Amino acid sequence: MASKLLSRVRAVPARLGYPRPFSPTLAAFAPSRLLSDAAAAGAGDSPPASASPAPRPSGSSGKLEHNAGCSSVRSSLKDSELAKFSAIADTWWDSEGPFKPLHRMNPTRLAFIRSTLCRHFGKDPSSARPFEGLKVVDVGCGGGILSEPLARMGASVTGVDAVDKNIKIASIHADLDPVTSTIEYCCTTAEKLVEEQRKFDAVISLEVIEHVADPAEFCKSLAALTIPEGAIVISTINRSMRAYATAIVAAEYLLRWLPKGTHQWSSFLTPEELALILQRSSISVKEMAGFVYNPLTGRWSLSDDVGVNFIAFGTKNSQ
Amino acid sequence: MRFSRCAGTSVRSNRCPAGAGPFRMSPFPVDFRASLGRGLALILSCGSRRRFIAKSLAANLGGQRVRSRCLCGAAAAAGASSSIRGPNHGQEGQCSGTGVAQYDVAVVGGGMVGMALACSLASMPLTKNLNIAIIDSNPALVNGIRINKEDPPDPRVSTITPATISMFRDIGAWQYLQQYRHAYFDKMQVWDYTGLGYTRYHARDVDKDSLGCVVENKVLQSSLLLCIQNADIQKKIFPSRLVSMSLNPGLKSKRMDGISPEISRGDLTKLQLNDGTCLYAKLVVGADGSKSQVRELAGFKTTGWNYSQNAIICTVEHASENRCAWQRFLPAGPIALLPVGDNFSNIVWTMNPKEALDQKSMTEADFVKTVNHALDHGFGPHPTSSLLGNGNFFSWFRAGVVTSGNGGFEIPPKVLKLASERMVFPLSLRHANDYVSKHVALIGDAAHTVHPLAGQGVNLGFGDAFALSRVIGEAIAVGMDIGEVSLLKKYEAERKPANIAMMAILDGFQKAYSVDFGPLNILRAAGLHAANYISPLKRSIISYASGEQRLPLFS
């Protein structure tokens, strides 16, 4: 059961006597952060770094026509990752294209988010719009695949992504439906939002943390964006042999679901590690679940098996 | 790949509202071997089961481009948006009225299955905030269906299975139905003209009270109509016919070309009705019967063939109440006698077209005589209660046999007189290769038409309606766009295999009983015997026919 899993995960900080860094392979990427900062200024997709002299006021509308330019500070993102995503940005909403696995996984992730958030905030799960009145931020929203359903469920959604092209595509698609056109899209990063002192009831970041250079800093930023007793949902891929076989070898090379090089096995986090770094950011993990894929039906479902894909729900400790 | 389909015959006259009136038939002879081959063709090809599995594996492993379709009654111009304002066919014209209304679900066809979908959506908390449009030119939907309780039963009846009955109870429509005539039956007897075997089923065999209920179609329609009228879901009934449908392809933003937001909505389908009204809908559901306009406009291909049989239906009266459903397979086709309540029964007699016309035109007294003859001694002897000498061969089966009303063969009650006019309909089998595409889903007869010999047709349709409404509810639970293909494919994956299995079984029966060939007759009789005396088989057959979704023999 999930409770057994959680107790195993919660036991990790107790077991580790000293603040150990994450795996050596992850630590090796830390220096590359400096490289990525330097390279960010020259990143192809975004406007020049010095375009915005002052941080955008937090109250301004995130609509594209008001953006003078995007922030260039990408403290926790790898430049190579950005380039990877901007290359295939046009295909976000093609449910048979490179993002097909995400589209297929989406209903399952949303089911988990819906049930955990409804329970946490005491909302009625049988209502069609249970998230009315909740402010949610989707960090690393991409083309808005997650943001739009959240908006349809009644939440006030802010979608942020570091790749400008993604934000453009997301805005255009969201404008097609009046319900989703209320989503505020910004081309920015979590760190920038923290500087603007934005706060949200729920911070959701799915399939992002495996692409950041410094997961611990990223989690700290996410925690800073959450109100006390707010919710955080993070999903990623486990660093296990099975994950290597399925998410990298099978998905990228054999089945060609994802472009080669989308994921780096060394950037994956195990559930224990994720729980640990969240713990350090004053977030206690309350629920965790895994996704399993059934090749015959082509559908994903939630399960206790966190061997490959998993999703974690945590709440911010009240100070 | 994008292709446009300009319906050359966009004007459809004499379109039958759900379930009334004779259809146009193109008869061609049915050769047994050829039709067997086609039976296999139904199973093995054209988007059905095996290819479905192979396709799903391939689709999951490879990557298929989604075809975007432009379906329009107006000519397709190069720019997609211009097709709405562009040249029109015949009598369509521009949309009348100011502002085009938007609906979440547009149910085209307000017959039993379409209304069941609407009622089902109204009954679930997740979906009861949807905005539904019901499009059907039948004035009864607006004026109400008047049912006179003193009238004899209408010959158009449906047998609904216990599974359907419980679904009706769930959506709250059963309470309206109970005020009108409806007949539960708890016994069924099936035999054929060879006199070699018979089967008797009793609801006691599966610990139930009834095997099903026979209800007139107008009673079903009326109770569903009352249910939806009393439900607090937003709905509007459009008393006209669908003429054209067009999808807005691709992603268009109002920023890009300054066209008004209505037209640039890429997630909506625009429907044009024959009185000039237009409406937008996120999901169009085709529930408009076997000659479905939605299926035609959306370009769904179908597989199927016409049976060289017509069905003649009428209501008859007996001296006393009939509580058993009788079916006898005759050389030309089965005759079924179904109780409809009070002392009336409904006759469904399948035969070749020429004989059907003869039967329809002969006098009432003669017809009653032929019916009694067909049910009793005509065409062959009565089956004896046991085969092969007092059932010694089967005695060890009998150890666990389920007694069915004393097991003996009974002669059906005599028909005294005819209580309605005789109606004749051609029979066919038709199955849409796909049930869904972007923003369109087919349910009921629009997706599949079957032989009436087992009374399953409308039950498959109700199953579709309830499955689709459940899938829509699940979509809303996770905030998805209800017109999304991947979601609708879930509905198709649930219903298509079940429907195809049922159709294959019914078609198999139809073919098995259409040949008079000694060894085959004995095989059929042996089958009937097995179904009668092997109780686990009998139980699983009854529960499959009652709608409990498990194939007999393989559960």
PDB file of N, CA, C and O in Angstrom, chain A residues 131-177:
ATOM      1  N   PHE A 131     -11.777  22.912  -8.060  1.00  0.00           N
ATOM      2  CA  PHE A 131     -10.685  23.790  -7.652  1.00  0.00           C
ATOM      3  C   PHE A 131     -11.060  25.270  -7.691  1.00  0.00           C
ATOM      4  O   PHE A 131     -10.185  26.124  -7.735  1.00  0.00           O
ATOM      5  N   GLU A 132     -12.351  25.550  -7.680  1.00  0.00           N
ATOM      6  CA  GLU A 132     -12.779  26.955  -7.658  1.00  0.00           C
ATOM      7  C   GLU A 132     -12.120  27.668  -6.488  1.00  0.00           C
ATOM      8  O   GLU A 132     -12.203  27.210  -5.347  1.00  0.00           O
ATOM      9  N   GLY A 133     -11.505  28.797  -6.789  1.00  0.00           N
ATOM     10  CA  GLY A 133     -10.934  29.592  -5.703  1.00  0.00           C
ATOM     11  C   GLY A 133      -9.507  29.217  -5.338  1.00  0.00           C
ATOM     12  O   GLY A 133      -8.924  29.837  -4.459  1.00  0.00           O
ATOM     13  N   LEU A 134      -8.943  28.224  -6.001  1.00  0.00           N
ATOM     14  CA  LEU A 134      -7.562  27.849  -5.680  1.00  0.00           C
ATOM     15  C   LEU A 134      -6.624  28.497  -6.687  1.00  0.00           C
ATOM     16  O   LEU A 134      -6.888  28.494  -7.881  1.00  0.00           O
ATOM     17  N   LYS A 135      -5.499  29.006  -6.181  1.00  0.00           N
ATOM     18  CA  LYS A 135      -4.487  29.558  -7.087  1.00  0.00           C
ATOM     19  C   LYS A 135      -3.407  28.506  -7.274  1.00  0.00           C
ATOM     20  O   LYS A 135      -2.797  28.056  -6.311  1.00  0.00           O
ATOM     21  N   VAL A 136      -3.219  28.134  -8.519  1.00  0.00           N
ATOM     22  CA  VAL A 136      -2.298  27.047  -8.811  1.00  0.00           C
ATOM     23  C   VAL A 136      -1.241  27.550  -9.788  1.00  0.00           C
ATOM     24  O   VAL A 136      -1.551  28.310 -10.703  1.00  0.00           O
ATOM     25  N   VAL A 137       0.008  27.131  -9.594  1.00  0.00           N
ATOM     26  CA  VAL A 137       1.039  27.456 -10.568  1.00  0.00           C
ATOM     27  C   VAL A 137       1.580  26.154 -11.145  1.00  0.00           C
ATOM     28  O   VAL A 137       1.826  25.194 -10.419  1.00  0.00           O
ATOM     29  N   ASP A 138       1.735  26.139 -12.448  1.00  0.00           N
ATOM     30  CA  ASP A 138       2.253  24.966 -13.147  1.00  0.00           C
ATOM     31  C   ASP A 138       3.656  25.342 -13.593  1.00  0.00           C
ATOM     32  O   ASP A 138       3.829  26.102 -14.554  1.00  0.00           O
ATOM     33  N   VAL A 139       4.650  24.856 -12.873  1.00  0.00           N
ATOM     34  CA  VAL A 139       6.028  25.221 -13.187  1.00  0.00           C
ATOM     35  C   VAL A 139       6.562  24.273 -14.240  1.00  0.00           C
ATOM     36  O   VAL A 139       6.600  23.078 -14.045  1.00  0.00           O
ATOM     37  N   GLY A 140       6.973  24.849 -15.353  1.00  0.00           N
ATOM     38  CA  GLY A 140       7.389  24.012 -16.475  1.00  0.00           C
ATOM     39  C   GLY A 140       6.159  23.526 -17.217  1.00  0.00           C
ATOM     40  O   GLY A 140       6.001  22.337 -17.461  1.00  0.00           O
ATOM     41  N   CYS A 141       5.290  24.478 -17.570  1.00  0.00           N
ATOM     42  CA  CYS A 141       3.996  24.082 -18.128  1.00  0.00           C
ATOM     43  C   CYS A 141       4.087  23.589 -19.551  1.00  0.00           C
ATOM     44  O   CYS A 141       3.148  22.982 -20.054  1.00  0.00           O
ATOM     45  N   GLY A 142       5.189  23.897 -20.242  1.00  0.00           N
ATOM     46  CA  GLY A 142       5.305  23.443 -21.630  1.00  0.00           C
ATOM     47  C   GLY A 142       4.205  24.058 -22.477  1.00  0.00           C
ATOM     48  O   GLY A 142       4.003  25.253 -22.481  1.00  0.00           O
ATOM     49  N   GLY A 143       3.478  23.233 -23.176  1.00  0.00           N
ATOM     50  CA  GLY A 143       2.416  23.722 -24.036  1.00  0.00           C
ATOM     51  C   GLY A 143       1.097  23.888 -23.314  1.00  0.00           C
ATOM     52  O   GLY A 143       0.089  24.199 -23.931  1.00  0.00           O
ATOM     53  N   GLY A 144       1.105  23.680 -21.996  1.00  0.00           N
ATOM     54  CA  GLY A 144      -0.129  23.864 -21.250  1.00  0.00           C
ATOM     55  C   GLY A 144      -0.966  22.609 -21.118  1.00  0.00           C
ATOM     56  O   GLY A 144      -2.147  22.677 -20.810  1.00  0.00           O
ATOM     57  N   ILE A 145      -0.342  21.456 -21.331  1.00  0.00           N
ATOM     58  CA  ILE A 145      -1.103  20.209 -21.290  1.00  0.00           C
ATOM     59  C   ILE A 145      -1.731  19.978 -19.926  1.00  0.00           C
ATOM     60  O   ILE A 145      -2.816  19.404 -19.819  1.00  0.00           O
ATOM     61  N   LEU A 146      -1.023  20.406 -18.882  1.00  0.00           N
ATOM     62  CA  LEU A 146      -1.588  20.231 -17.543  1.00  0.00           C
ATOM     63  C   LEU A 146      -2.413  21.447 -17.145  1.00  0.00           C
ATOM     64  O   LEU A 146      -3.445  21.323 -16.480  1.00  0.00           O
ATOM     65  N   SER A 147      -1.967  22.623 -17.559  1.00  0.00           N
ATOM     66  CA  SER A 147      -2.631  23.849 -17.110  1.00  0.00           C
ATOM     67  C   SER A 147      -4.077  23.924 -17.572  1.00  0.00           C
ATOM     68  O   SER A 147      -4.951  24.377 -16.829  1.00  0.00           O
ATOM     69  N   GLU A 148      -4.332  23.493 -18.805  1.00  0.00           N
ATOM     70  CA  GLU A 148      -5.705  23.651 -19.307  1.00  0.00           C
ATOM     71  C   GLU A 148      -6.700  22.799 -18.525  1.00  0.00           C
ATOM     72  O   GLU A 148      -7.740  23.300 -18.115  1.00  0.00           O
ATOM     73  N   PRO A 149      -6.439  21.505 -18.307  1.00  0.00           N
ATOM     74  CA  PRO A 149      -7.403  20.759 -17.481  1.00  0.00           C
ATOM     75  C   PRO A 149      -7.569  21.345 -16.080  1.00  0.00           C
ATOM     76  O   PRO A 149      -8.665  21.335 -15.534  1.00  0.00           O
ATOM     77  N   LEU A 150      -6.473  21.857 -15.496  1.00  0.00           N
ATOM     78  CA  LEU A 150      -6.620  22.453 -14.170  1.00  0.00           C
ATOM     79  C   LEU A 150      -7.548  23.653 -14.224  1.00  0.00           C
ATOM     80  O   LEU A 150      -8.370  23.873 -13.335  1.00  0.00           O
ATOM     81  N   ALA A 151      -7.436  24.432 -15.300  1.00  0.00           N
ATOM     82  CA  ALA A 151      -8.333  25.587 -15.436  1.00  0.00           C
ATOM     83  C   ALA A 151      -9.769  25.130 -15.619  1.00  0.00           C
ATOM     84  O   ALA A 151     -10.700  25.732 -15.089  1.00  0.00           O
ATOM     85  N   ARG A 152      -9.941  24.047 -16.357  1.00  0.00           N
ATOM     86  CA  ARG A 152     -11.308  23.554 -16.538  1.00  0.00           C
ATOM     87  C   ARG A 152     -11.879  23.053 -15.234  1.00  0.00           C
ATOM     88  O   ARG A 152     -13.092  23.026 -15.046  1.00  0.00           O
ATOM     89  N   MET A 153     -11.004  22.647 -14.326  1.00  0.00           N
ATOM     90  CA  MET A 153     -11.489  22.184 -13.024  1.00  0.00           C
ATOM     91  C   MET A 153     -11.730  23.351 -12.080  1.00  0.00           C
ATOM     92  O   MET A 153     -12.008  23.144 -10.910  1.00  0.00           O
ATOM     93  N   GLY A 154     -11.572  24.578 -12.575  1.00  0.00           N
ATOM     94  CA  GLY A 154     -11.962  25.730 -11.792  1.00  0.00           C
ATOM     95  C   GLY A 154     -10.831  26.506 -11.154  1.00  0.00           C
ATOM     96  O   GLY A 154     -11.060  27.536 -10.533  1.00  0.00           O
ATOM     97  N   ALA A 155      -9.578  26.027 -11.307  1.00  0.00           N
ATOM     98  CA  ALA A 155      -8.490  26.721 -10.623  1.00  0.00           C
ATOM     99  C   ALA A 155      -8.087  27.986 -11.381  1.00  0.00           C
ATOM    100  O   ALA A 155      -8.303  28.096 -12.585  1.00  0.00           O
ATOM    101  N   SER A 156      -7.488  28.941 -10.646  1.00  0.00           N
ATOM    102  CA  SER A 156      -6.869  30.092 -11.320  1.00  0.00           C
ATOM    103  C   SER A 156      -5.427  29.705 -11.563  1.00  0.00           C
ATOM    104  O   SER A 156      -4.635  29.617 -10.636  1.00  0.00           O
ATOM    105  N   VAL A 157      -5.109  29.453 -12.805  1.00  0.00           N
ATOM    106  CA  VAL A 157      -3.830  28.826 -13.131  1.00  0.00           C
ATOM    107  C   VAL A 157      -2.839  29.845 -13.675  1.00  0.00           C
ATOM    108  O   VAL A 157      -3.181  30.690 -14.496  1.00  0.00           O
ATOM    109  N   THR A 158      -1.607  29.721 -13.199  1.00  0.00           N
ATOM    110  CA  THR A 158      -0.502  30.479 -13.785  1.00  0.00           C
ATOM    111  C   THR A 158       0.463  29.448 -14.343  1.00  0.00           C
ATOM    112  O   THR A 158       0.884  28.548 -13.626  1.00  0.00           O
ATOM    113  N   GLY A 159       0.775  29.574 -15.609  1.00  0.00           N
ATOM    114  CA  GLY A 159       1.687  28.606 -16.196  1.00  0.00           C
ATOM    115  C   GLY A 159       3.004  29.284 -16.510  1.00  0.00           C
ATOM    116  O   GLY A 159       3.021  30.324 -17.154  1.00  0.00           O
ATOM    117  N   VAL A 160       4.112  28.700 -16.037  1.00  0.00           N
ATOM    118  CA  VAL A 160       5.408  29.306 -16.344  1.00  0.00           C
ATOM    119  C   VAL A 160       6.296  28.278 -17.013  1.00  0.00           C
ATOM    120  O   VAL A 160       6.223  27.080 -16.732  1.00  0.00           O
ATOM    121  N   ASP A 161       7.119  28.768 -17.912  1.00  0.00           N
ATOM    122  CA  ASP A 161       8.045  27.892 -18.620  1.00  0.00           C
ATOM    123  C   ASP A 161       9.208  28.747 -19.078  1.00  0.00           C
ATOM    124  O   ASP A 161       9.046  29.920 -19.391  1.00  0.00           O
ATOM    125  N   ALA A 162      10.380  28.150 -19.135  1.00  0.00           N
ATOM    126  CA  ALA A 162      11.551  28.932 -19.503  1.00  0.00           C
ATOM    127  C   ALA A 162      11.706  29.057 -21.012  1.00  0.00           C
ATOM    128  O   ALA A 162      12.480  29.880 -21.486  1.00  0.00           O
ATOM    129  N   VAL A 163      11.001  28.240 -21.763  1.00  0.00           N
ATOM    130  CA  VAL A 163      11.134  28.278 -23.214  1.00  0.00           C
ATOM    131  C   VAL A 163      10.027  29.167 -23.763  1.00  0.00           C
ATOM    132  O   VAL A 163       8.842  28.869 -23.612  1.00  0.00           O
ATOM    133  N   ASP A 164      10.400  30.228 -24.412  1.00  0.00           N
ATOM    134  CA  ASP A 164       9.429  31.215 -24.876  1.00  0.00           C
ATOM    135  C   ASP A 164       8.447  30.630 -25.885  1.00  0.00           C
ATOM    136  O   ASP A 164       7.264  30.934 -25.890  1.00  0.00           O
ATOM    137  N   LYS A 165       8.984  29.773 -26.730  1.00  0.00           N
ATOM    138  CA  LYS A 165       8.129  29.175 -27.764  1.00  0.00           C
ATOM    139  C   LYS A 165       6.985  28.392 -27.132  1.00  0.00           C
ATOM    140  O   LYS A 165       5.857  28.421 -27.619  1.00  0.00           O
ATOM    141  N   ASN A 166       7.303  27.701 -26.053  1.00  0.00           N
ATOM    142  CA  ASN A 166       6.262  26.935 -25.381  1.00  0.00           C
ATOM    143  C   ASN A 166       5.156  27.837 -24.878  1.00  0.00           C
ATOM    144  O   ASN A 166       3.966  27.517 -24.995  1.00  0.00           O
ATOM    145  N   ILE A 167       5.554  28.962 -24.299  1.00  0.00           N
ATOM    146  CA  ILE A 167       4.548  29.879 -23.765  1.00  0.00           C
ATOM    147  C   ILE A 167       3.664  30.409 -24.887  1.00  0.00           C
ATOM    148  O   ILE A 167       2.446  30.527 -24.749  1.00  0.00           O
ATOM    149  N   LYS A 168       4.282  30.684 -26.021  1.00  0.00           N
ATOM    150  CA  LYS A 168       3.488  31.192 -27.147  1.00  0.00           C
ATOM    151  C   LYS A 168       2.464  30.153 -27.581  1.00  0.00           C
ATOM    152  O   LYS A 168       1.281  30.447 -27.760  1.00  0.00           O
ATOM    153  N   ILE A 169       2.944  28.933 -27.749  1.00  0.00           N
ATOM    154  CA  ILE A 169       2.042  27.865 -28.187  1.00  0.00           C
ATOM    155  C   ILE A 169       0.939  27.671 -27.153  1.00  0.00           C
ATOM    156  O   ILE A 169      -0.246  27.493 -27.494  1.00  0.00           O
ATOM    157  N   ALA A 170       1.317  27.704 -25.890  1.00  0.00           N
ATOM    158  CA  ALA A 170       0.336  27.474 -24.840  1.00  0.00           C
ATOM    159  C   ALA A 170      -0.726  28.570 -24.842  1.00  0.00           C
ATOM    160  O   ALA A 170      -1.920  28.289 -24.704  1.00  0.00           O
ATOM    161  N   SER A 171      -0.289  29.815 -25.005  1.00  0.00           N
ATOM    162  CA  SER A 171      -1.262  30.913 -25.008  1.00  0.00           C
ATOM    163  C   SER A 171      -2.232  30.794 -26.170  1.00  0.00           C
ATOM    164  O   SER A 171      -3.430  30.980 -26.016  1.00  0.00           O
ATOM    165  N   ILE A 172      -1.697  30.463 -27.322  1.00  0.00           N
ATOM    166  CA  ILE A 172      -2.563  30.362 -28.493  1.00  0.00           C
ATOM    167  C   ILE A 172      -3.591  29.255 -28.290  1.00  0.00           C
ATOM    168  O   ILE A 172      -4.777  29.428 -28.544  1.00  0.00           O
ATOM    169  N   HIS A 173      -3.130  28.130 -27.802  1.00  0.00           N
ATOM    170  CA  HIS A 173      -4.063  27.026 -27.634  1.00  0.00           C
ATOM    171  C   HIS A 173      -5.086  27.320 -26.564  1.00  0.00           C
ATOM    172  O   HIS A 173      -6.260  26.964 -26.687  1.00  0.00           O
ATOM    173  N   ALA A 174      -4.646  27.985 -25.500  1.00  0.00           N
ATOM    174  CA  ALA A 174      -5.585  28.253 -24.411  1.00  0.00           C
ATOM    175  C   ALA A 174      -6.645  29.252 -24.827  1.00  0.00           C
ATOM    176  O   ALA A 174      -7.771  29.215 -24.327  1.00  0.00           O
ATOM    177  N   ASP A 175      -6.316  30.128 -25.770  1.00  0.00           N
ATOM    178  CA  ASP A 175      -7.297  31.118 -26.189  1.00  0.00           C
ATOM    179  C   ASP A 175      -8.435  30.517 -26.989  1.00  0.00           C
ATOM    180  O   ASP A 175      -9.429  31.179 -27.257  1.00  0.00           O
ATOM    181  N   LEU A 176      -8.290  29.279 -27.392  1.00  0.00           N
ATOM    182  CA  LEU A 176      -9.338  28.674 -28.193  1.00  0.00           C
ATOM    183  C   LEU A 176     -10.604  28.424 -27.392  1.00  0.00           C
ATOM    184  O   LEU A 176     -11.680  28.290 -27.941  1.00  0.00           O
ATOM    185  N   ASP A 177     -10.485  28.330 -26.106  1.00  0.00           N
ATOM    186  CA  ASP A 177     -11.639  27.991 -25.275  1.00  0.00           C
ATOM    187  C   ASP A 177     -11.757  29.054 -24.194  1.00  0.00           C
ATOM    188  O   ASP A 177     -10.784  29.308 -23.497  1.00  0.00           O
TER     189      ASP A 177
END
